[in-house]
PDB file of C-alpha atoms and ligand atoms in Angstrom:
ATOM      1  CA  UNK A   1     -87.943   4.220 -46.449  1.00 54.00           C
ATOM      2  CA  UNK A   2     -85.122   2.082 -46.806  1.00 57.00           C
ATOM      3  CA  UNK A   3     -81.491   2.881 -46.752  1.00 57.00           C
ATOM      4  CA  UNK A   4     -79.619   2.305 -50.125  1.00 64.00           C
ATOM      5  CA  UNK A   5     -77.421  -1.021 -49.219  1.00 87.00           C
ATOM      6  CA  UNK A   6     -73.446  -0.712 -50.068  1.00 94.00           C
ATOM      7  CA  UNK A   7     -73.077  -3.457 -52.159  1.00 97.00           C
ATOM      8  CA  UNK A   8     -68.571  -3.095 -52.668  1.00 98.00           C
ATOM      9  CA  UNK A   9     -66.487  -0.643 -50.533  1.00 97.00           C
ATOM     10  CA  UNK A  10     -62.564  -0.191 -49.848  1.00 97.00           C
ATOM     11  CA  UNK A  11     -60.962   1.486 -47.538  1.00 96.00           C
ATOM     12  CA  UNK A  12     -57.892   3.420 -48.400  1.00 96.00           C
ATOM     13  CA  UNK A  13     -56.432   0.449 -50.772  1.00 97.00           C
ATOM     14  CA  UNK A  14     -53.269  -0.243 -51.856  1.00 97.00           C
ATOM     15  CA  UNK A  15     -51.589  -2.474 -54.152  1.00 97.00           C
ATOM     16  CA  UNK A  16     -47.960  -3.012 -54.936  1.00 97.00           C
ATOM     17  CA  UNK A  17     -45.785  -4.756 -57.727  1.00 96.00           C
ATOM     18  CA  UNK A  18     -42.386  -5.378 -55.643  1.00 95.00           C
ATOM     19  CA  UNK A  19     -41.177  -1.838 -54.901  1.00 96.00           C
ATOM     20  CA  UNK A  20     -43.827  -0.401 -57.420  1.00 97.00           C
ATOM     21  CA  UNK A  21     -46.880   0.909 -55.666  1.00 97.00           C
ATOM     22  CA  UNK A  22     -49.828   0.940 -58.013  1.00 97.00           C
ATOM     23  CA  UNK A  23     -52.648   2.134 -55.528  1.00 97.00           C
ATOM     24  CA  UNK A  24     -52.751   4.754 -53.372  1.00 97.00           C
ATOM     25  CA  UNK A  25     -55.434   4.803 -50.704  1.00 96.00           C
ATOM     26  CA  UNK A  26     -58.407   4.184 -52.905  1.00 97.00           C
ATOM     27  CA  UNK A  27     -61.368   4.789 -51.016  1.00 97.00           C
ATOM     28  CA  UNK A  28     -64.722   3.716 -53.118  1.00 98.00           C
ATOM     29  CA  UNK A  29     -68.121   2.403 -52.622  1.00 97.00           C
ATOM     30  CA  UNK A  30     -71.050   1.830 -54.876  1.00 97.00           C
ATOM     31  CA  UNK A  31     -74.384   0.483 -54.045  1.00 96.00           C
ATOM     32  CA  UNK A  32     -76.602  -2.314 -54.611  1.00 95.00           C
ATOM     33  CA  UNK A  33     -78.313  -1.591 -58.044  1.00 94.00           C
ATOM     34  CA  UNK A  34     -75.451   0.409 -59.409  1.00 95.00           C
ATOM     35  CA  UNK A  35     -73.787   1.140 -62.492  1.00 96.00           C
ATOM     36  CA  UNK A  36     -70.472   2.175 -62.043  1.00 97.00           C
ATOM     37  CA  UNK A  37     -68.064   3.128 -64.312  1.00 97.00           C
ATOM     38  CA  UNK A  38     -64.148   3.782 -63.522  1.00 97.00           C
ATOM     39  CA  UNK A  39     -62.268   5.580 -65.956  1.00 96.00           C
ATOM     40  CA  UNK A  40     -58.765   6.332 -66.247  1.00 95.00           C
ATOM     41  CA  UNK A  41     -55.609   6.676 -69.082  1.00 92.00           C
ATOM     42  CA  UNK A  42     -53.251   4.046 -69.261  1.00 91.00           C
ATOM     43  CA  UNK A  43     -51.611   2.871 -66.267  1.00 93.00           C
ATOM     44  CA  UNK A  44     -53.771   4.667 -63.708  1.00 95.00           C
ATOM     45  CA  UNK A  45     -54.586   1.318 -61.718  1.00 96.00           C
ATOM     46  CA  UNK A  46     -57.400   0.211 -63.255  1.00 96.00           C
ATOM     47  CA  UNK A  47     -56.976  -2.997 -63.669  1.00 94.00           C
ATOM     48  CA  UNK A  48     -55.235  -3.422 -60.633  1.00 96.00           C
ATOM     49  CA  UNK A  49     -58.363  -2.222 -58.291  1.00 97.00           C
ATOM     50  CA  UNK A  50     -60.359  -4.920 -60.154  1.00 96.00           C
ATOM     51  CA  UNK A  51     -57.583  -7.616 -59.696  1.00 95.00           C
ATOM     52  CA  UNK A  52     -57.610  -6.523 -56.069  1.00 97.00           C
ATOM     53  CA  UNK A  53     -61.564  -7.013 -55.664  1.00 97.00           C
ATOM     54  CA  UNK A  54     -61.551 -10.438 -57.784  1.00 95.00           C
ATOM     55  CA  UNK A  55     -58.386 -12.146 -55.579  1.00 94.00           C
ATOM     56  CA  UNK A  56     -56.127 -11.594 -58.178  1.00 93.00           C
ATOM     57  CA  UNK A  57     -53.902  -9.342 -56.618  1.00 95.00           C
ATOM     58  CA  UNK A  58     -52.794  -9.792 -52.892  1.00 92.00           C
ATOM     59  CA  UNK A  59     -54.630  -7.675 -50.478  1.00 92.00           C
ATOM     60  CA  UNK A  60     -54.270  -9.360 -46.805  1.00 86.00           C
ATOM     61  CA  UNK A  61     -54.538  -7.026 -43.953  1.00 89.00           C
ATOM     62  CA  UNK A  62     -56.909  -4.382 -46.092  1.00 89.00           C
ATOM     63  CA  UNK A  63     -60.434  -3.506 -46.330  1.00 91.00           C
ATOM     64  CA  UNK A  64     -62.269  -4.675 -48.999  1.00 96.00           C
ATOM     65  CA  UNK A  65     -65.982  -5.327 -48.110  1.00 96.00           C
ATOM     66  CA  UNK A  66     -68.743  -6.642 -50.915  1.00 97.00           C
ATOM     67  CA  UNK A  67     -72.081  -7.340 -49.358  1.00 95.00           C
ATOM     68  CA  UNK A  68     -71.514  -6.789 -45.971  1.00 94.00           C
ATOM     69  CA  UNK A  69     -68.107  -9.175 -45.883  1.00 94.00           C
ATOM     70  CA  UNK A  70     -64.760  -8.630 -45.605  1.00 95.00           C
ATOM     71  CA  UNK A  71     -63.097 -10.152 -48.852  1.00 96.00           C
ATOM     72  CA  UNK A  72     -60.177  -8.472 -49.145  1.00 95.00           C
ATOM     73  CA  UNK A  73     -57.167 -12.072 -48.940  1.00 92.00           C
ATOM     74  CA  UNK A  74     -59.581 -14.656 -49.896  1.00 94.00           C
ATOM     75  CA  UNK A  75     -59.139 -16.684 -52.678  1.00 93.00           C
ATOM     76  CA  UNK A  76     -60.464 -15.636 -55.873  1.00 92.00           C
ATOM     77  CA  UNK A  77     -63.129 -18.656 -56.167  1.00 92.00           C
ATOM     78  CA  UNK A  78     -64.703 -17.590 -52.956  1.00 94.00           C
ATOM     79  CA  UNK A  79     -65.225 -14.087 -53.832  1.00 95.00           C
ATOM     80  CA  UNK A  80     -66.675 -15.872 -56.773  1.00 93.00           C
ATOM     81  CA  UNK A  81     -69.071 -17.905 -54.804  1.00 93.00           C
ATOM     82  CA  UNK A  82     -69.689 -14.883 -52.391  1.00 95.00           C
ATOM     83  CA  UNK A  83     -71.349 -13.166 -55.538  1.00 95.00           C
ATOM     84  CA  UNK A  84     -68.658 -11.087 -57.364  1.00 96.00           C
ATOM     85  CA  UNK A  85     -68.108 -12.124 -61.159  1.00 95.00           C
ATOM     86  CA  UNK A  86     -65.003 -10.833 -63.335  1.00 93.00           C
ATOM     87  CA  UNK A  87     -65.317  -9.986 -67.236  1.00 92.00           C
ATOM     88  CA  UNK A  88     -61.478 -10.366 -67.926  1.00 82.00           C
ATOM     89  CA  UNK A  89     -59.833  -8.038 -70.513  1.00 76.00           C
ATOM     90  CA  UNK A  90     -59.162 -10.347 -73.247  1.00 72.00           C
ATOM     91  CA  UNK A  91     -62.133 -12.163 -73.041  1.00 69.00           C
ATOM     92  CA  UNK A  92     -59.876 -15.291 -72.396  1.00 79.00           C
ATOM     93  CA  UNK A  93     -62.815 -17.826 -73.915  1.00 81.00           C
ATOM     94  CA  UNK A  94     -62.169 -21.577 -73.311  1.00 76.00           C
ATOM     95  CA  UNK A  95     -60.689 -22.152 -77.039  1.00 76.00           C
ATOM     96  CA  UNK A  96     -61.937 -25.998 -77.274  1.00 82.00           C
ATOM     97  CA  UNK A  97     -65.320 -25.572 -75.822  1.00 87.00           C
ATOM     98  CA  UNK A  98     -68.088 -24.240 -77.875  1.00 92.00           C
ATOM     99  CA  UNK A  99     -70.539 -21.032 -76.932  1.00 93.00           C
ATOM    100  CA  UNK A 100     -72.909 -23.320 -74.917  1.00 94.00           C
ATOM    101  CA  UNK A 101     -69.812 -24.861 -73.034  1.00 93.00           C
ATOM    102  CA  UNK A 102     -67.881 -22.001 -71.834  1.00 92.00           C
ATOM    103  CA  UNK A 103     -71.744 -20.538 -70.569  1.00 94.00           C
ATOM    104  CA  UNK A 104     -72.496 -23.460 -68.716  1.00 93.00           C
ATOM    105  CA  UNK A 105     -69.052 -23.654 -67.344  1.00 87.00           C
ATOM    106  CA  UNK A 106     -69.548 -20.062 -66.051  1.00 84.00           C
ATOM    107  CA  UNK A 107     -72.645 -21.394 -64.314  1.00 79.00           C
ATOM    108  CA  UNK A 108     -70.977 -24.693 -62.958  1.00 78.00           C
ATOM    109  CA  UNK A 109     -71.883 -24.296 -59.239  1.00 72.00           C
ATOM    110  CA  UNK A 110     -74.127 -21.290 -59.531  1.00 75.00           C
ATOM    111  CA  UNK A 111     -75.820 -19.300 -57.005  1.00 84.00           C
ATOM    112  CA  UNK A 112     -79.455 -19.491 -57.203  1.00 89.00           C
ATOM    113  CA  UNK A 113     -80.844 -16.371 -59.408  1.00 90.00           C
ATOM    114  CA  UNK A 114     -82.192 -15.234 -62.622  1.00 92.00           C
ATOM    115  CA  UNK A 115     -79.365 -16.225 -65.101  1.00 95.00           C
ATOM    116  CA  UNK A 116     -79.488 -18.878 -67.321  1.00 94.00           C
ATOM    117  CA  UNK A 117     -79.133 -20.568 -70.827  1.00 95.00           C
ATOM    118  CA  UNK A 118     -82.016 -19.249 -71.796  1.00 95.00           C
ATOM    119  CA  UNK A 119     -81.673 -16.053 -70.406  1.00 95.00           C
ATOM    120  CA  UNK A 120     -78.303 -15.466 -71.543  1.00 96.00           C
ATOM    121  CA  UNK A 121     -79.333 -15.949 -75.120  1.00 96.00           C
ATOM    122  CA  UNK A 122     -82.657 -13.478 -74.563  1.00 95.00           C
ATOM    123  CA  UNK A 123     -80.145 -10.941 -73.405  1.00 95.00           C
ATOM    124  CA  UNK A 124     -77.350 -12.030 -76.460  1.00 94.00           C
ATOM    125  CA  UNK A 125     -79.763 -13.153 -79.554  1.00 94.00           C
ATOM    126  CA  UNK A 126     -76.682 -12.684 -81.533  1.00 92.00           C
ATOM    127  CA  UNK A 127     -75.346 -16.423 -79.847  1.00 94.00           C
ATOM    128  CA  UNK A 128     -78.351 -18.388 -80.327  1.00 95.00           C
ATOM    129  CA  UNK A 129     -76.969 -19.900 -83.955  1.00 93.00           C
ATOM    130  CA  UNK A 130     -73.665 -19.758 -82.590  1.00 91.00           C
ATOM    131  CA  UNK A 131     -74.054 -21.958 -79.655  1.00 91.00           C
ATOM    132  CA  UNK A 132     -72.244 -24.848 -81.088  1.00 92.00           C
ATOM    133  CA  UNK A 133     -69.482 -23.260 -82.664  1.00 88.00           C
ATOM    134  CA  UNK A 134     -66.122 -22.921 -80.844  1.00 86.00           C
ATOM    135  CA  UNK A 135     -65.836 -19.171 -79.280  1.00 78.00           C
ATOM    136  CA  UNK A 136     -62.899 -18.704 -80.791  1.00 78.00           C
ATOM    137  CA  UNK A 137     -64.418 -18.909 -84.361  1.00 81.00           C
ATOM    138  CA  UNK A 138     -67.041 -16.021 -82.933  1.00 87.00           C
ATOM    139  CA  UNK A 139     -66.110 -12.392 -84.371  1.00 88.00           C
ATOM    140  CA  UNK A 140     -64.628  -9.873 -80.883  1.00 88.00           C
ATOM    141  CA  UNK A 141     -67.963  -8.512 -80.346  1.00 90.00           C
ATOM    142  CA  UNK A 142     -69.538 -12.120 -79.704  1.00 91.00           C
ATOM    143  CA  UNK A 143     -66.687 -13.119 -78.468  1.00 91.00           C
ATOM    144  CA  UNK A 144     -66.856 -10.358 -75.493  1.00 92.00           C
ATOM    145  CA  UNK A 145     -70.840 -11.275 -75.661  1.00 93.00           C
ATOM    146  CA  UNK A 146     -70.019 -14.995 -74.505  1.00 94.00           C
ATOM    147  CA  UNK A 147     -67.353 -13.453 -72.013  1.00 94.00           C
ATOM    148  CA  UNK A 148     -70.572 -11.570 -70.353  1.00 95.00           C
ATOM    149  CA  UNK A 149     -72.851 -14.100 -70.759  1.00 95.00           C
ATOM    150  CA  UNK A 150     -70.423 -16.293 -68.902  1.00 94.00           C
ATOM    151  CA  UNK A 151     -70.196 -14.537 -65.925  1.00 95.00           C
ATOM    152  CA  UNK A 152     -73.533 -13.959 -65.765  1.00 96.00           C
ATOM    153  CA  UNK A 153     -74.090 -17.711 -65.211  1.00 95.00           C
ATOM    154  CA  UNK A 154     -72.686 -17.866 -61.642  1.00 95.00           C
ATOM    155  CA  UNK A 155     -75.448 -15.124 -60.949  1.00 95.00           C
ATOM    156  CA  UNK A 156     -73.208 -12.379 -59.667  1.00 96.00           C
ATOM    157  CA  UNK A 157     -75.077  -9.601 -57.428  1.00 96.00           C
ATOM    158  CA  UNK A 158     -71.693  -7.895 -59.234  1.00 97.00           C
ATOM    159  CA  UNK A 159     -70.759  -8.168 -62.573  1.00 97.00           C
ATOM    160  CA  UNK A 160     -67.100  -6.131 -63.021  1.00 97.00           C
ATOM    161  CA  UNK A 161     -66.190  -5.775 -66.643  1.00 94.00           C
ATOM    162  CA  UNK A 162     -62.581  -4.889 -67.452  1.00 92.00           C
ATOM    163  CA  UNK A 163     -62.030  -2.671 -70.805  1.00 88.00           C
ATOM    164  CA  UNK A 164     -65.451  -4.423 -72.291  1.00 87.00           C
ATOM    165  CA  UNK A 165     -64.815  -1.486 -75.439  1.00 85.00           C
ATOM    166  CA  UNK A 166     -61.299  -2.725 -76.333  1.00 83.00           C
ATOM    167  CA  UNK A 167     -60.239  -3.558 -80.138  1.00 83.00           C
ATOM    168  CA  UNK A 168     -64.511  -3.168 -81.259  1.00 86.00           C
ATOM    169  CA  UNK A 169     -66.036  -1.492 -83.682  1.00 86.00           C
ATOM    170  CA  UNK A 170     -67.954   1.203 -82.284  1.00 87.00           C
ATOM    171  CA  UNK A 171     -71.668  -0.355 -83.483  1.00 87.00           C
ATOM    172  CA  UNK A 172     -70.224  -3.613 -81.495  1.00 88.00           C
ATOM    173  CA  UNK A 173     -69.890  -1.251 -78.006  1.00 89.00           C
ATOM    174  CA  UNK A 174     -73.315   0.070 -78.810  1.00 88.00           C
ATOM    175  CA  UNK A 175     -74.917  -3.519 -79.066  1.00 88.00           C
ATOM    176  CA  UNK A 176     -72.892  -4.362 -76.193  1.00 90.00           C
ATOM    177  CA  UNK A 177     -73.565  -1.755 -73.966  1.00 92.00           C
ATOM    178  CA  UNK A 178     -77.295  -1.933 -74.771  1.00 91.00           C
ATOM    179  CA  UNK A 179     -77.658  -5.003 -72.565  1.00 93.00           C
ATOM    180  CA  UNK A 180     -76.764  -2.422 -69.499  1.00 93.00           C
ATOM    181  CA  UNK A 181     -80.509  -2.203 -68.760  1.00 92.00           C
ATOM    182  CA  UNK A 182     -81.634  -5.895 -69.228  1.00 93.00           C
ATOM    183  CA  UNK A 183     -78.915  -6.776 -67.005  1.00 95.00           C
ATOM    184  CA  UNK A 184     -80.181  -4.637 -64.092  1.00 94.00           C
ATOM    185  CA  UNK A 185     -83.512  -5.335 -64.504  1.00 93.00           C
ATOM    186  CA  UNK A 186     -82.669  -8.905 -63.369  1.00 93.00           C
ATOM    187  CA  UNK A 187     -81.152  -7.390 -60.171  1.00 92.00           C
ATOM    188  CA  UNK A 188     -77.277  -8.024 -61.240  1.00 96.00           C
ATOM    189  CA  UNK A 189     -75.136  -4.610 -59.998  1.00 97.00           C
ATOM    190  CA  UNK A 190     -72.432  -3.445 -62.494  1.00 97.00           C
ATOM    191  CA  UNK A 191     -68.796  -2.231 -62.674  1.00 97.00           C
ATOM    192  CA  UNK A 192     -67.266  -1.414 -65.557  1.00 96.00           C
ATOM    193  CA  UNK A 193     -63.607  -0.199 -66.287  1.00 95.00           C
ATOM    194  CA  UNK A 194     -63.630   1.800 -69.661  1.00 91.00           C
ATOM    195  CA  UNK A 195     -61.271   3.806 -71.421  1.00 86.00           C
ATOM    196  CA  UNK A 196     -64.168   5.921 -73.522  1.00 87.00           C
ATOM    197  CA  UNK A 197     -65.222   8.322 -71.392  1.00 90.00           C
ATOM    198  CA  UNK A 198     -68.559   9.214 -73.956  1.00 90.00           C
ATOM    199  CA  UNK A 199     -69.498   5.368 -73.538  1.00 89.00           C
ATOM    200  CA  UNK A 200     -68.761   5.698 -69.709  1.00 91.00           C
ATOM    201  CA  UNK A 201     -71.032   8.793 -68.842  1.00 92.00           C
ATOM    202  CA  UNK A 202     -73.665   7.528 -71.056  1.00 91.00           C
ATOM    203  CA  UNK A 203     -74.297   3.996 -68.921  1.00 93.00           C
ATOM    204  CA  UNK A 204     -73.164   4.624 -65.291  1.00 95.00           C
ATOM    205  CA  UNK A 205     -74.981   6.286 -63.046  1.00 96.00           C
ATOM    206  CA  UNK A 206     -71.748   6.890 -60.822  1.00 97.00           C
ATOM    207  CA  UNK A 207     -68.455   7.065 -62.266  1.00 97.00           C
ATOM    208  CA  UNK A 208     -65.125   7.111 -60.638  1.00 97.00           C
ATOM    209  CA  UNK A 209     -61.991   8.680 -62.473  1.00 96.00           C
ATOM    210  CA  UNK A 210     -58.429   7.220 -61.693  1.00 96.00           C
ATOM    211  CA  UNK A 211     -55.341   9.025 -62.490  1.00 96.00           C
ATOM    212  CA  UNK A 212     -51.622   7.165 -61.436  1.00 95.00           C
ATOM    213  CA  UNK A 213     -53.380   5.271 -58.435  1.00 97.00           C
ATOM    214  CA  UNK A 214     -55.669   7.395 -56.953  1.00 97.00           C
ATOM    215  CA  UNK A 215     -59.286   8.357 -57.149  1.00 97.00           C
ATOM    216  CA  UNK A 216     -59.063  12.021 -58.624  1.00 96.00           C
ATOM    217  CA  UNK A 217     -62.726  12.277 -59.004  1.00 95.00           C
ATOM    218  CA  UNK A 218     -66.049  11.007 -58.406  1.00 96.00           C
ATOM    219  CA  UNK A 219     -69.756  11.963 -59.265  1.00 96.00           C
ATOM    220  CA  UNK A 220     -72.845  11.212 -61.927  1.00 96.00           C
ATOM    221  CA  UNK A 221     -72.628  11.858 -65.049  1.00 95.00           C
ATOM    222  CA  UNK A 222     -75.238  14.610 -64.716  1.00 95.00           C
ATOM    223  CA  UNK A 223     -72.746  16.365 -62.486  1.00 95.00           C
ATOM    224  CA  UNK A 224     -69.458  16.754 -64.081  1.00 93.00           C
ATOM    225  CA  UNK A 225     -68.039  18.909 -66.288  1.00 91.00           C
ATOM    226  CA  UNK A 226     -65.550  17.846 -69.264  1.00 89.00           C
ATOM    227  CA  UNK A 227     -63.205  20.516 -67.632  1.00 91.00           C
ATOM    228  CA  UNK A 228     -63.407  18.284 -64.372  1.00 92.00           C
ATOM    229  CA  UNK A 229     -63.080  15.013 -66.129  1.00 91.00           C
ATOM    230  CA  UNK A 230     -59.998  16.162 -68.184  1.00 90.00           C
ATOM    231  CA  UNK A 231     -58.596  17.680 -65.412  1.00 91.00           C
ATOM    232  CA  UNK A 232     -58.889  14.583 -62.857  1.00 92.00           C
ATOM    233  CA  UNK A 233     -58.219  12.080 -66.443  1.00 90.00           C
ATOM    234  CA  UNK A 234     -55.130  13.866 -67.244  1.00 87.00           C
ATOM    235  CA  UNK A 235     -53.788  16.195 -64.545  1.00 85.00           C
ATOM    236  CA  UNK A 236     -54.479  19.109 -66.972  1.00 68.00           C
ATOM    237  CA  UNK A 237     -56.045  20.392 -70.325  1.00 52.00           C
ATOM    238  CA  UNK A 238     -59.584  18.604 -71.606  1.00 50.00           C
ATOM    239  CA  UNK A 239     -60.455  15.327 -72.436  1.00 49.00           C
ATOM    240  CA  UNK A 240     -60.683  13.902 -76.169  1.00 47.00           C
TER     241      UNK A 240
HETATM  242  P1  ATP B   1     -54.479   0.044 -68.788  1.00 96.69           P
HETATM  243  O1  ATP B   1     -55.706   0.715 -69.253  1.00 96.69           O
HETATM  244  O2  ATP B   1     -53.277   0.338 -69.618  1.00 96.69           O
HETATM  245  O3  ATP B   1     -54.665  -1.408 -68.467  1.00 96.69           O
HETATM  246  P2  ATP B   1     -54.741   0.572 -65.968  1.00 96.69           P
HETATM  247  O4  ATP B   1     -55.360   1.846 -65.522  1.00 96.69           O
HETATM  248  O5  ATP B   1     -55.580  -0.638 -65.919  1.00 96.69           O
HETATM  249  O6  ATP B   1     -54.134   0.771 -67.404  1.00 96.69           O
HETATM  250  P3  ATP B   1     -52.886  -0.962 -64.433  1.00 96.69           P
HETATM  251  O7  ATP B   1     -52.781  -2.030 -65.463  1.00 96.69           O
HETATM  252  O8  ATP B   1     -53.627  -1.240 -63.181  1.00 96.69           O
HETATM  253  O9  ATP B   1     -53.455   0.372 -65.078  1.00 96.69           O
HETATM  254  O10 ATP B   1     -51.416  -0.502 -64.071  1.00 96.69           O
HETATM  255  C1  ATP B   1     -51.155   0.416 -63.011  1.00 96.69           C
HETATM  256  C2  ATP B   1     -49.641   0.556 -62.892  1.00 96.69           C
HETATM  257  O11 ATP B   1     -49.098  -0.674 -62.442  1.00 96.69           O
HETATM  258  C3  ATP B   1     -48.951   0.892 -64.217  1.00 96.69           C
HETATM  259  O12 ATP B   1     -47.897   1.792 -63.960  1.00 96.69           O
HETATM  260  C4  ATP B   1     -48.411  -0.447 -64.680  1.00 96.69           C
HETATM  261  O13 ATP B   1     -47.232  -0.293 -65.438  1.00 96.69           O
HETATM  262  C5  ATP B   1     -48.121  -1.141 -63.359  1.00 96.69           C
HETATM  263  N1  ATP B   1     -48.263  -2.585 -63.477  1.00 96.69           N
HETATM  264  C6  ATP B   1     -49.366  -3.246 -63.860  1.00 96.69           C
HETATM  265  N2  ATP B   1     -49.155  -4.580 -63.845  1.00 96.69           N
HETATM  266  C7  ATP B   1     -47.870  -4.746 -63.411  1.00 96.69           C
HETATM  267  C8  ATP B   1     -47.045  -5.891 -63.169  1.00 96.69           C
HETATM  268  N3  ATP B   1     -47.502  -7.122 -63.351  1.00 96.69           N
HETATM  269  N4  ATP B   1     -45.801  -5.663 -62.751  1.00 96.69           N
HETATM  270  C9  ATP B   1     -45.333  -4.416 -62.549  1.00 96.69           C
HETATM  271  N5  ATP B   1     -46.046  -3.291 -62.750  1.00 96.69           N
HETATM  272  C10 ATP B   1     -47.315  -3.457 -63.182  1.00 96.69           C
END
């Protein structure tokens, strides 16, 4: 039998803006293979834990590790290289560049794997007769789609996904969300932060609840109760 292989851990993490601390001592792991979903109301820290993982936010001195390495002060391009891909919030598509351009820019010094062009647009059929229009004259949901399909490129054994849900329709999520599977299948682990709980419990197999910087609760979706949930979303009373 073989041992399940921690793919992304920290060790009591903390982050800071000046005098503001934003992270208390978040402990988390997830394994290779993973779906995991954090959840959390606004300002819980979120983003911050994925700005920490990505390089974004200054971490020197702590302990991040992603497949078997300590990360936590590199630079964000070698995390990058060393397998870890960001979905930023926003999107933030190359505005000039058209669908096929910002992919292969996301694949511009790729790690051998799976992901490609083609594959990309087997996973997101909705881009094939958009390839050669700018991204910015895609609707949110394709938008988001190229965002994905982006990261993807670099062939991430981590794909983390900030607020994927925000300002779509709720069919857009679904189509969105739907790629979950394929994107496993190909061996790719996944993080999401999302803000619907409903769409959270229904793709991770692991999900992680954040409430003003610290991991309240954590279990599968099987496992939790909405009294739980509310509790560790809110500090009291139950969840929407
Ligand atoms: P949201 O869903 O609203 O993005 P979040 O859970 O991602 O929320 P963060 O964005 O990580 O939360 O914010 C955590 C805390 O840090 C909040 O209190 C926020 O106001 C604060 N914060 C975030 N960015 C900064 C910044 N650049 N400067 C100062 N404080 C910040």
């Amino acid at each position: 039998m073989t041992l399940p292989e921690t793919l992304l851990e920290t060790r009591s993490l903390t982050a800071h803006y000046g005098d503001f601390q934003a992270l208390f001592g978040v402990d988390f792991a997830m394994e290779a293979g993973e779906t995991v979903a954090i959840i959390g109301a606004n300002g819980a820290g979120k983003s911050t834990f994925l700005r920490c993982l990505t390089g974004l936010h200054p971490t020197p001195g702590q302990q991040i590790i992603f497949d078997g390495q300590p990360i936590a002060g590199m630079a964000g391009d070698r995390i990058h290289k060393a397998g870890l891909a960001m979905v930023p919030e926003g999107r933030r598509l190359f505005p000039s560049l058209t669908v096929e351009e910002n992919l292969l820019i996301g694949g511009a010094g790729k790690r051998p794997g799976p992901w490609t062009l083609a594959a990309v647009y087997d996973l997101f059929p909705d881009l094939v007769a958009k390839r050669s229009n700018p991204g910015t004259a895609l609707s949110g949901g394709q938008q988001q789609m190229v965002a994905i399909g982006r990261a993807l490129m670099s062939n991430p054994k981590l794909l983390v996904c900030d607020e994927i849900s925000l300002g779509l329709a709720p069919k857009i999520i679904k189509d969105i969300y739907q790629a979950v599977p394929q994107i496993r299948e190909r061996g790719t682990s996944i993080l999401v932060v999302e803000q619907d709980v409903g769409q959270a419990m229904a793709v991770a197999d692991r999900v992680f609840c954040f409430m003003e910087g610290r991991v309240t609760l954590t279990g599968t979706p099987a496992t939790l109760t909405r009294d739980q949930i509310a509790q560790a979303y809110f500090g009291m009373g139950e969840v929407a």
